[in-house]
C-alpha cells in the first residue's frame, strides 16, 4: 500500500513559471526533504459534494464542460 499526501494551493498572486513538476529540496530543523511541486496554470480547484460532504476536486481547463452548472458557477467566482 502506498499513501500519498497532496496539498493543493491557490496562490493570491501570479506565479510566472511554466507548467511542470519542480524538484524542491527543503531543510527543516536539520532534516532534509525532497518534494515535487506541480505547477499548473490550467488546473482549477472546484467544490463539489462527495458522499454527502463538501469535497474539492481538481479539473483542467478542458474538463470544465463536464462539470455541473453549480460547480461551474463556483469556478466563475474564484
C-alpha positions as protocol buffer text, in pm:
chain_id: "A"
residue {
  index: 1
  type: UNK
  ca { x: 0 y: 0 z: 0 }
}
residue {
  index: 2
  type: UNK
  ca { x: 124 y: 347 z: -85 }
}
residue {
  index: 3
  type: UNK
  ca { x: -2 y: 659 z: 91 }
}
residue {
  index: 4
  type: UNK
  ca { x: 19 y: 987 z: -91 }
}
residue {
  index: 5
  type: UNK
  ca { x: -27 y: 1333 z: 60 }
}
residue {
  index: 6
  type: UNK
  ca { x: -137 y: 1601 z: -185 }
}
residue {
  index: 7
  type: UNK
  ca { x: -173 y: 1967 z: -97 }
}
residue {
  index: 8
  type: UNK
  ca { x: -345 y: 2198 z: -342 }
}
residue {
  index: 9
  type: UNK
  ca { x: -296 y: 2571 z: -303 }
}
residue {
  index: 10
  type: UNK
  ca { x: -437 y: 2865 z: -492 }
}
residue {
  index: 11
  type: UNK
  ca { x: -185 y: 3147 z: -472 }
}
residue {
  index: 12
  type: UNK
  ca { x: -302 y: 3506 z: -424 }
}
residue {
  index: 13
  type: UNK
  ca { x: -55 y: 3615 z: -693 }
}
residue {
  index: 14
  type: UNK
  ca { x: 65 y: 3503 z: -1035 }
}
residue {
  index: 15
  type: UNK
  ca { x: 349 y: 3253 z: -1039 }
}
residue {
  index: 16
  type: UNK
  ca { x: 531 y: 3309 z: -1367 }
}
residue {
  index: 17
  type: UNK
  ca { x: 667 y: 2958 z: -1414 }
}
residue {
  index: 18
  type: UNK
  ca { x: 587 y: 2717 z: -1695 }
}
residue {
  index: 19
  type: UNK
  ca { x: 364 y: 2420 z: -1616 }
}
residue {
  index: 20
  type: UNK
  ca { x: 597 y: 2149 z: -1489 }
}
residue {
  index: 21
  type: UNK
  ca { x: 692 y: 1942 z: -1187 }
}
residue {
  index: 22
  type: UNK
  ca { x: 976 y: 2105 z: -994 }
}
residue {
  index: 23
  type: UNK
  ca { x: 1206 y: 1916 z: -755 }
}
residue {
  index: 24
  type: UNK
  ca { x: 1235 y: 2119 z: -434 }
}
residue {
  index: 25
  type: UNK
  ca { x: 1483 y: 2044 z: -156 }
}
residue {
  index: 26
  type: UNK
  ca { x: 1388 y: 2153 z: 196 }
}
residue {
  index: 27
  type: UNK
  ca { x: 1585 y: 2162 z: 518 }
}
residue {
  index: 28
  type: UNK
  ca { x: 1352 y: 2172 z: 820 }
}
residue {
  index: 29
  type: UNK
  ca { x: 1524 y: 2168 z: 1159 }
}
residue {
  index: 30
  type: UNK
  ca { x: 1818 y: 1974 z: 1015 }
}
residue {
  index: 31
  type: UNK
  ca { x: 1602 y: 1715 z: 838 }
}
residue {
  index: 32
  type: UNK
  ca { x: 1631 y: 1712 z: 460 }
}
residue {
  index: 33
  type: UNK
  ca { x: 1326 y: 1657 z: 241 }
}
residue {
  index: 34
  type: UNK
  ca { x: 1272 y: 1650 z: -132 }
}
residue {
  index: 35
  type: UNK
  ca { x: 926 y: 1734 z: -261 }
}
residue {
  index: 36
  type: UNK
  ca { x: 767 y: 1758 z: -605 }
}
residue {
  index: 37
  type: UNK
  ca { x: 599 y: 2091 z: -674 }
}
residue {
  index: 38
  type: UNK
  ca { x: 348 y: 2055 z: -959 }
}
residue {
  index: 39
  type: UNK
  ca { x: 288 y: 2400 z: -1111 }
}
residue {
  index: 40
  type: UNK
  ca { x: -22 y: 2416 z: -1329 }
}
residue {
  index: 41
  type: UNK
  ca { x: -176 y: 2726 z: -1480 }
}
residue {
  index: 42
  type: UNK
  ca { x: -459 y: 2521 z: -1628 }
}
residue {
  index: 43
  type: UNK
  ca { x: -594 y: 2340 z: -1319 }
}
residue {
  index: 44
  type: UNK
  ca { x: -882 y: 2464 z: -1108 }
}
residue {
  index: 45
  type: UNK
  ca { x: -1000 y: 2358 z: -763 }
}
residue {
  index: 46
  type: UNK
  ca { x: -1377 y: 2301 z: -752 }
}
residue {
  index: 47
  type: UNK
  ca { x: -1602 y: 2247 z: -451 }
}
residue {
  index: 48
  type: UNK
  ca { x: -1840 y: 1956 z: -504 }
}
residue {
  index: 49
  type: UNK
  ca { x: -2035 y: 1709 z: -292 }
}
residue {
  index: 50
  type: UNK
  ca { x: -1895 y: 1362 z: -232 }
}
residue {
  index: 51
  type: UNK
  ca { x: -2080 y: 1109 z: -16 }
}
residue {
  index: 52
  type: UNK
  ca { x: -2295 y: 1390 z: 125 }
}
residue {
  index: 53
  type: UNK
  ca { x: -2000 y: 1611 z: 226 }
}
residue {
  index: 54
  type: UNK
  ca { x: -1822 y: 1905 z: 63 }
}
residue {
  index: 55
  type: UNK
  ca { x: -1507 y: 1798 z: -117 }
}
residue {
  index: 56
  type: UNK
  ca { x: -1257 y: 1955 z: -355 }
}
residue {
  index: 57
  type: UNK
  ca { x: -1169 y: 1816 z: -695 }
}
residue {
  index: 58
  type: UNK
  ca { x: -907 y: 1936 z: -939 }
}
residue {
  index: 59
  type: UNK
  ca { x: -1012 y: 1986 z: -1300 }
}
residue {
  index: 60
  type: UNK
  ca { x: -817 y: 2100 z: -1603 }
}
residue {
  index: 61
  type: UNK
  ca { x: -948 y: 2364 z: -1843 }
}
residue {
  index: 62
  type: UNK
  ca { x: -1058 y: 2103 z: -2096 }
}
residue {
  index: 63
  type: UNK
  ca { x: -1266 y: 1923 z: -1828 }
}
residue {
  index: 64
  type: UNK
  ca { x: -1474 y: 2227 z: -1723 }
}
residue {
  index: 65
  type: UNK
  ca { x: -1753 y: 2137 z: -1965 }
}
residue {
  index: 66
  type: UNK
  ca { x: -1804 y: 1808 z: -1772 }
}
residue {
  index: 67
  type: UNK
  ca { x: -1898 y: 1992 z: -1450 }
}
residue {
  index: 68
  type: UNK
  ca { x: -2250 y: 2056 z: -1328 }
}
residue {
  index: 69
  type: UNK
  ca { x: -2389 y: 2410 z: -1360 }
}
residue {
  index: 70
  type: UNK
  ca { x: -2349 y: 2457 z: -982 }
}
residue {
  index: 71
  type: UNK
  ca { x: -1980 y: 2359 z: -998 }
}
residue {
  index: 72
  type: UNK
  ca { x: -1921 y: 2589 z: -1298 }
}
residue {
  index: 73
  type: UNK
  ca { x: -2062 y: 2883 z: -1102 }
}
residue {
  index: 74
  type: UNK
  ca { x: -1817 y: 2816 z: -818 }
}
residue {
  index: 75
  type: UNK
  ca { x: -1525 y: 2832 z: -1065 }
}
residue {
  index: 76
  type: UNK
  ca { x: -1652 y: 3163 z: -1202 }
}
residue {
  index: 77
  type: UNK
  ca { x: -1645 y: 3315 z: -850 }
}
residue {
  index: 78
  type: UNK
  ca { x: -1278 y: 3228 z: -794 }
}
